[in-house]
Short mmCIF file of C-alpha atoms and ligand atoms in Angstrom, two decimals:
data_model
loop_
_atom_site.label_atom_id
_atom_site.label_comp_id
_atom_site.label_asym_id
_atom_site.label_seq_id
_atom_site.Cartn_x
_atom_site.Cartn_y
_atom_site.Cartn_z
CA MET A 300 16.04 -0.01 -2.14
CA ALA A 301 14.44 -0.16 1.21
CA LYS A 302 12.21 -2.63 2.62
CA LYS A 303 8.63 -1.29 2.87
CA PHE A 304 6.33 -2.59 5.65
CA ILE A 305 2.49 -2.28 6.84
CA LEU A 306 1.51 -0.56 10.00
CA ILE A 307 -1.58 -1.51 11.97
CA THR A 308 -2.89 0.08 14.87
CA GLY A 309 -5.04 -1.36 17.14
CA ALA A 310 -3.43 -4.99 15.89
CA SER A 311 -5.39 -6.66 18.58
CA GLY A 312 -8.68 -5.84 18.28
CA GLU A 313 -10.66 -8.15 16.11
CA ILE A 314 -10.60 -6.47 12.95
CA GLY A 315 -6.78 -5.87 13.10
CA GLU A 316 -6.00 -9.74 14.84
CA ASN A 317 -8.46 -10.99 11.56
CA LEU A 318 -6.57 -8.75 9.15
CA ILE A 319 -2.75 -9.91 10.08
CA ASN A 320 -4.61 -13.05 9.82
CA TYR A 321 -5.17 -12.66 5.78
CA PHE A 322 -2.06 -10.83 5.55
CA SER A 323 -0.05 -13.94 7.26
CA SER A 324 -2.53 -16.20 5.11
CA LYS A 325 -0.46 -14.37 1.47
CA GLY A 326 3.06 -14.48 3.10
CA GLU A 327 3.23 -11.15 4.26
CA LYS A 328 5.43 -10.76 6.86
CA ASN A 329 6.94 -7.02 6.81
CA ILE A 330 3.88 -5.98 9.51
CA ILE A 331 4.62 -3.66 12.33
CA ALA A 332 1.90 -3.64 14.94
CA LEU A 333 0.84 -1.14 17.31
CA ASP A 334 -1.76 -1.74 20.42
CA ILE A 335 -1.82 -1.54 24.20
CA ASN A 336 -2.42 -5.38 24.23
CA LYS A 337 -0.29 -7.88 22.18
CA PRO A 338 -1.77 -9.65 19.57
CA LYS A 339 -2.33 -13.30 19.26
CA ASN A 340 -0.96 -14.01 16.52
CA SER A 341 2.11 -11.75 17.17
CA ASN A 342 4.29 -14.49 15.82
CA SER A 343 3.00 -13.89 12.38
CA ILE A 344 4.34 -10.49 12.20
CA TYR A 345 7.63 -8.32 12.02
CA LYS A 346 7.53 -6.34 15.31
CA PHE A 347 5.08 -5.57 17.74
CA TYR A 348 5.04 -1.95 19.59
CA LYS A 349 3.28 -2.19 23.35
CA GLY A 350 1.88 1.07 23.78
CA SER A 351 -0.42 3.77 23.00
CA ILE A 352 -1.05 6.17 19.88
CA LEU A 353 -1.08 8.94 21.77
CA ASP A 354 2.76 8.13 23.10
CA ASP A 355 4.37 10.75 20.72
CA GLN A 356 8.19 9.14 21.63
CA LEU A 357 6.92 6.00 20.27
CA LEU A 358 5.20 7.28 17.13
CA SER A 359 8.65 9.12 15.93
CA LYS A 360 10.81 5.86 17.09
CA ILE A 361 8.46 3.79 14.72
CA ASN A 362 8.37 6.67 12.04
CA SER A 363 12.25 6.93 11.81
CA LEU A 364 12.62 2.80 12.22
CA TYR A 365 10.41 2.11 9.15
CA VAL A 366 9.38 3.12 5.48
CA PHE A 367 5.29 2.38 5.43
CA ASP A 368 3.80 1.51 2.55
CA GLU A 369 0.11 1.28 3.73
CA ILE A 370 -1.16 2.27 6.99
CA TYR A 371 -4.40 0.29 8.73
CA HIS A 372 -5.28 2.53 11.67
CA LEU A 373 -7.59 0.90 13.68
CA ALA A 374 -6.98 1.67 17.11
CA ALA A 375 -10.61 3.10 18.93
CA ILE A 376 -12.72 2.92 21.11
CA LEU A 377 -16.73 1.60 20.27
CA SER A 378 -19.39 3.29 20.90
CA THR A 379 -20.88 2.35 23.86
CA LYS A 380 -17.66 2.65 25.83
CA ALA A 381 -17.38 6.16 23.86
CA GLU A 382 -20.49 7.30 25.79
CA LEU A 383 -19.22 6.41 29.02
CA ASN A 384 -15.58 7.75 28.41
CA PRO A 385 -16.50 10.79 26.28
CA LYS A 386 -12.97 12.04 27.34
CA ILE A 387 -10.89 9.12 26.48
CA ALA A 388 -12.69 8.64 23.90
CA GLN A 389 -11.93 11.73 22.44
CA GLU A 390 -8.33 11.80 23.37
CA VAL A 391 -7.86 8.07 21.36
CA ASN A 392 -10.08 8.58 18.60
CA VAL A 393 -9.76 11.90 17.44
CA GLU A 394 -6.21 13.00 19.02
CA GLY A 395 -5.21 9.75 18.35
CA SER A 396 -6.27 9.12 14.41
CA ILE A 397 -4.80 12.98 13.88
CA LYS A 398 -1.20 11.84 15.08
CA ILE A 399 -1.36 8.55 12.97
CA PHE A 400 -2.16 11.26 9.93
CA ASN A 401 0.84 12.98 10.41
CA LEU A 402 2.68 9.84 10.66
CA ALA A 403 1.36 9.12 7.60
CA LEU A 404 2.40 12.50 6.39
CA CYS A 405 5.55 12.36 7.25
CA GLN A 406 5.98 8.88 5.58
CA SER A 407 4.48 10.80 2.64
CA LYS A 408 7.12 13.81 2.58
CA GLN A 409 10.10 10.78 3.06
CA GLN A 410 9.37 8.75 0.06
CA ASN A 411 7.70 12.11 -1.86
CA LYS A 412 4.71 9.92 -2.51
CA LYS A 413 1.42 9.42 -1.27
CA ILE A 414 0.84 7.12 1.70
CA LYS A 415 -2.46 4.78 1.32
CA ILE A 416 -4.07 5.17 4.89
CA PHE A 417 -7.26 3.01 5.63
CA PHE A 418 -9.24 3.97 8.36
CA PRO A 419 -12.62 2.58 9.58
CA SER A 420 -15.84 4.51 10.05
CA SER A 421 -18.69 3.33 10.94
CA ILE A 422 -23.07 3.06 10.81
CA ALA A 423 -22.57 5.25 14.08
CA VAL A 424 -22.10 8.65 10.95
CA TYR A 425 -25.62 8.22 10.68
CA ASN A 426 -28.51 9.47 13.09
CA LEU A 427 -32.22 8.52 12.35
CA LYS A 428 -34.86 10.47 13.45
CA ASN A 429 -37.96 8.01 13.49
CA ASN A 430 -39.11 4.57 12.20
CA ASP A 431 -40.03 5.26 8.47
CA GLU A 432 -36.18 6.24 8.04
CA LYS A 433 -34.98 2.72 9.20
CA LYS A 434 -36.82 1.53 5.95
CA ILE A 435 -34.91 3.34 3.83
CA PRO A 436 -31.28 2.18 2.62
CA ILE A 437 -29.30 4.91 3.28
CA SER A 438 -26.52 6.44 1.63
CA GLU A 439 -23.35 8.13 2.43
CA ASN A 440 -24.41 11.47 2.09
CA MET A 441 -27.83 11.24 3.98
CA LEU A 442 -28.59 11.95 7.92
CA CYS A 443 -25.34 12.63 8.83
CA ASN A 444 -25.29 13.96 11.89
CA PRO A 445 -24.35 11.88 14.36
CA HIS A 446 -25.60 12.06 18.35
CA THR A 447 -22.97 9.40 19.96
CA VAL A 448 -19.64 10.51 20.94
CA TYR A 449 -18.39 7.84 18.50
CA GLY A 450 -20.22 9.17 15.64
CA GLN A 451 -19.20 12.60 15.54
CA ASN A 452 -15.37 11.19 16.68
CA LYS A 453 -15.38 8.95 13.38
CA LEU A 454 -17.33 11.48 11.32
CA TYR A 455 -14.58 14.23 12.21
CA CYS A 456 -12.09 11.56 11.59
CA GLU A 457 -13.72 10.82 7.80
CA ASN A 458 -13.53 14.91 7.74
CA ILE A 459 -9.88 15.54 8.10
CA GLY A 460 -8.79 12.34 6.15
CA THR A 461 -10.91 13.17 3.03
CA ALA A 462 -9.36 16.94 3.57
CA LEU A 463 -5.70 15.71 3.68
CA ASP A 464 -6.57 13.73 0.56
CA TYR A 465 -7.70 16.47 -1.20
CA TYR A 466 -6.11 19.66 -0.03
CA GLY A 467 -3.23 18.58 1.54
CA ASN A 468 -1.35 19.44 4.62
CA GLU A 469 0.29 23.34 4.73
CA ASN A 470 3.00 21.93 2.97
CA ASN A 471 1.12 20.60 0.23
CA ILE A 472 1.56 17.42 0.76
CA HIS A 473 -0.90 14.29 0.89
CA ILE A 474 -2.53 10.89 1.99
CA ASP A 475 -4.25 9.07 0.11
CA PHE A 476 -7.71 8.17 2.44
CA ARG A 477 -9.30 5.57 1.63
CA CYS A 478 -12.11 4.86 4.31
CA ILE A 479 -15.32 2.41 4.85
CA ARG A 480 -18.57 3.14 7.44
CA PHE A 481 -18.66 -0.44 8.44
CA PRO A 482 -22.03 -2.13 9.89
CA GLY A 483 -22.08 -4.35 12.68
CA ILE A 484 -19.01 -7.08 12.45
CA ILE A 485 -19.81 -10.47 13.48
CA SER A 486 -16.69 -13.20 13.78
CA ALA A 487 -16.41 -16.30 14.32
CA ASN A 488 -13.23 -16.18 16.03
CA THR A 489 -12.96 -13.59 17.88
CA THR A 490 -15.10 -11.06 19.93
CA PRO A 491 -16.23 -7.84 20.61
CA SER A 492 -15.82 -5.13 23.12
CA GLY A 493 -17.70 -1.83 23.63
CA GLY A 494 -19.53 -1.52 20.86
CA THR A 495 -23.42 -1.14 20.71
CA SER A 496 -23.92 -4.09 17.52
CA ASP A 497 -22.03 -6.36 19.92
CA TYR A 498 -25.53 -8.11 21.06
CA ALA A 499 -25.06 -10.30 17.86
CA PRO A 500 -21.68 -11.45 18.40
CA GLU A 501 -22.44 -12.15 21.92
CA MET A 502 -25.70 -13.84 21.02
CA ILE A 503 -24.09 -16.24 18.68
CA LYS A 504 -21.31 -16.94 21.60
CA SER A 505 -23.38 -17.58 23.65
CA ALA A 506 -25.43 -20.27 21.80
CA LYS A 507 -22.11 -21.98 20.82
CA GLN A 508 -21.06 -22.37 24.22
CA LEU A 509 -24.80 -23.58 24.88
CA LYS A 510 -25.55 -20.46 27.25
CA SER A 511 -28.45 -18.70 27.38
CA TYR A 512 -28.06 -15.00 26.38
CA SER A 513 -29.88 -11.72 27.75
CA CYS A 514 -30.13 -9.21 25.08
CA TYR A 515 -29.56 -5.13 26.14
CA VAL A 516 -32.29 -4.35 22.97
CA SER A 517 -35.25 -4.95 22.11
CA ASN A 518 -36.35 -8.17 19.63
CA TYR A 519 -37.87 -5.44 17.09
CA CYS A 520 -34.19 -3.96 16.58
CA LYS A 521 -32.91 -3.52 13.27
CA ILE A 522 -29.14 -2.97 12.23
CA PRO A 523 -27.10 -4.05 9.23
CA PHE A 524 -24.34 -6.39 10.02
CA ILE A 525 -21.76 -8.11 7.66
CA VAL A 526 -19.56 -11.22 8.72
CA MET A 527 -15.55 -10.80 9.17
CA PRO A 528 -14.21 -12.65 5.97
CA ASP A 529 -16.43 -10.01 4.00
CA ALA A 530 -15.22 -6.48 6.30
CA ILE A 531 -11.45 -7.88 5.57
CA ASP A 532 -12.42 -8.69 1.84
CA GLY A 533 -13.74 -5.35 1.29
CA ILE A 534 -10.46 -3.91 3.47
CA ILE A 535 -8.47 -5.62 1.12
CA LYS A 536 -10.46 -4.61 -2.20
CA LEU A 537 -10.78 -1.06 -1.67
CA MET A 538 -6.81 -0.92 -0.80
CA ALA A 539 -5.65 -2.37 -3.98
CA CYS A 540 -8.07 -0.16 -6.01
CA ASN A 541 -6.22 1.88 -8.57
CA LYS A 542 -6.86 5.60 -6.84
CA SER A 543 -7.95 7.06 -10.58
CA LYS A 544 -11.23 4.58 -10.04
CA LEU A 545 -12.45 6.24 -6.28
CA ILE A 546 -14.41 9.03 -6.97
CA ASN A 547 -14.61 9.21 -3.64
CA ASN A 548 -12.72 8.54 -0.21
CA VAL A 549 -15.96 7.35 2.21
CA TYR A 550 -17.71 4.54 1.04
CA ASN A 551 -20.93 2.44 3.00
CA ILE A 552 -20.51 -1.79 3.00
CA THR A 553 -23.18 -4.26 4.04
CA SER A 554 -24.77 -7.22 3.54
CA PHE A 555 -27.84 -8.38 5.90
CA SER A 556 -30.23 -6.59 8.32
CA PRO A 557 -31.90 -9.05 10.09
CA THR A 558 -33.91 -7.71 13.21
CA VAL A 559 -33.01 -9.29 16.96
CA SER A 560 -36.20 -11.73 16.76
CA GLU A 561 -34.59 -13.24 12.88
CA PHE A 562 -30.98 -14.06 14.45
CA HIS A 563 -33.29 -15.92 17.00
CA ASN A 564 -34.58 -17.34 15.14
CA GLU A 565 -32.10 -18.77 12.84
CA ILE A 566 -29.95 -19.61 15.59
CA ILE A 567 -32.52 -21.70 17.16
CA LEU A 568 -32.32 -23.95 13.82
CA TYR A 569 -28.38 -25.05 14.72
CA TYR A 570 -28.64 -24.65 18.70
CA LYS A 571 -32.57 -25.69 19.42
CA ASN A 572 -32.68 -25.23 22.90
CA PHE A 573 -30.97 -21.76 23.19
CA ILE A 574 -32.88 -19.53 25.26
CA LEU A 575 -32.93 -15.80 24.37
CA THR A 576 -34.12 -13.38 27.22
CA TYR A 577 -34.40 -9.40 27.22
CA ASN A 578 -32.84 -6.34 29.90
CA ILE A 579 -33.32 -3.58 27.74
CA ASN A 580 -30.22 -0.87 28.39
CA ASN A 581 -32.47 2.43 27.58
CA GLN A 582 -29.03 3.76 26.39
CA ARG A 583 -27.63 0.84 24.17
CA GLN A 584 -31.65 1.04 23.07
CA LYS A 585 -31.92 4.19 21.60
CA ILE A 586 -28.26 4.29 20.11
CA ILE A 587 -29.32 1.19 17.67
CA ASP A 588 -32.96 3.28 16.73
CA SER A 589 -30.83 6.20 15.79
CA TRP A 590 -28.06 3.65 13.45
CA PRO A 591 -29.88 2.52 9.72
CA GLY A 592 -31.72 -0.43 9.29
CA ILE A 593 -31.05 -0.37 5.81
CA LEU A 594 -27.40 0.52 4.12
CA ASN A 595 -27.02 1.44 0.40
CA ASP A 596 -24.13 0.45 -0.46
CA SER A 597 -24.15 0.69 -4.28
CA ILE A 598 -21.40 2.82 -5.00
CA ALA A 599 -18.54 0.68 -3.19
CA ASN A 600 -20.06 -1.58 -5.70
CA LYS A 601 -19.86 0.83 -8.81
CA GLN A 602 -16.31 2.02 -7.75
CA TRP A 603 -14.25 -0.46 -6.75
CA GLY A 604 -16.37 -3.86 -7.19
CA TRP A 605 -17.45 -4.21 -3.56
CA LYS A 606 -20.40 -6.79 -2.63
CA ALA A 607 -20.20 -9.75 0.02
CA LYS A 608 -20.21 -13.20 -0.22
CA TYR A 609 -21.51 -14.02 3.35
CA ASN A 610 -25.85 -13.67 3.22
CA PHE A 611 -27.92 -13.89 5.93
CA LYS A 612 -28.36 -17.74 5.90
CA LYS A 613 -24.69 -18.68 4.55
CA SER A 614 -23.49 -16.46 7.20
CA PHE A 615 -24.45 -19.41 9.16
CA SER A 616 -24.36 -22.24 7.89
CA ASP A 617 -20.44 -21.55 5.71
CA TYR A 618 -19.56 -19.48 8.43
CA LEU A 619 -20.43 -19.30 11.77
CA PHE A 620 -21.74 -22.79 12.64
CA SER A 621 -19.71 -24.36 9.65
CA LYS A 622 -18.15 -26.65 12.17
CA LEU A 623 -21.25 -28.46 13.52
C1 AKB B 115 -19.63 -0.35 17.53
O1 AKB B 115 -20.97 -0.90 18.12
O2 AKB B 115 -19.69 0.81 18.01
C2 AKB B 115 -19.51 -0.82 16.10
C3 AKB B 115 -19.84 -0.08 15.26
C4 AKB B 115 -21.14 -0.26 14.66
O3 AKB B 115 -19.35 0.51 14.58
N1 AKB B 115 -19.54 -2.23 16.17
#
């Protein structure tokens, strides 16, 4: 029987690197990684391909060389960068995703079975209009009318993936599409770039480096977050779940929703000299104001047992600042 592989696109991004570390810790070596940059942990994988998800020749080579069981399609341009470069964002986030879905459909056809594909979506698919909505836990079917390029790209791809799972393509070939709408993710060992939720991980990293931080959104701002171990746990749990239990394709997950001031107050318990200043970027502020204050993740909890292991306090004491 042919050896089965896992394909990870965006392998050197934050989720990619942490996912590779997870697989490697479980002894999983059959990983094919694709990214424009080499991941730091490339010695833990079978083969790294340096290139773009828009490169048809490269995708066709990868498709012909390997039999894939699962695909984690993580490559994307995040929200702040997408607003500044809408054309590139459309190419990478939409056209690139369609190419990866097509690769999954080819694999499904060759293997005569549904290929599992994991797609990370985002709270950017929501668009809140006022402060009252910030106080309501937002469920998957509420307020999905994104105004950012990134949110629109993600919602569009969610819908294509869901349709390919349900209806299949014109040849009746289906994929097994599984998607999480992530809140901001905070990692202790990697740094995000191009996102709008980056203020929290940047603030924490600055504190650890004994530097001050100038925050680009106001002190009252509040969006949901989780820490990286919970994000990885969510991906693994969702991908491992028996398909018969999954009534939906797209799920919210969350853990805590502090304001910028609450982040600051927690950080100074560990780094009492940490200085936070503000230099508001109106465009980024507007994006944060439009994202949920609280997420409702009860559907993920009911259908596949999702529950964050790290709450706000524990994230700092047992993960982010655990070595202090
Ligand atoms: C971003 O800020 O763009 C991402 C996200 C919340 O999807 N971190």
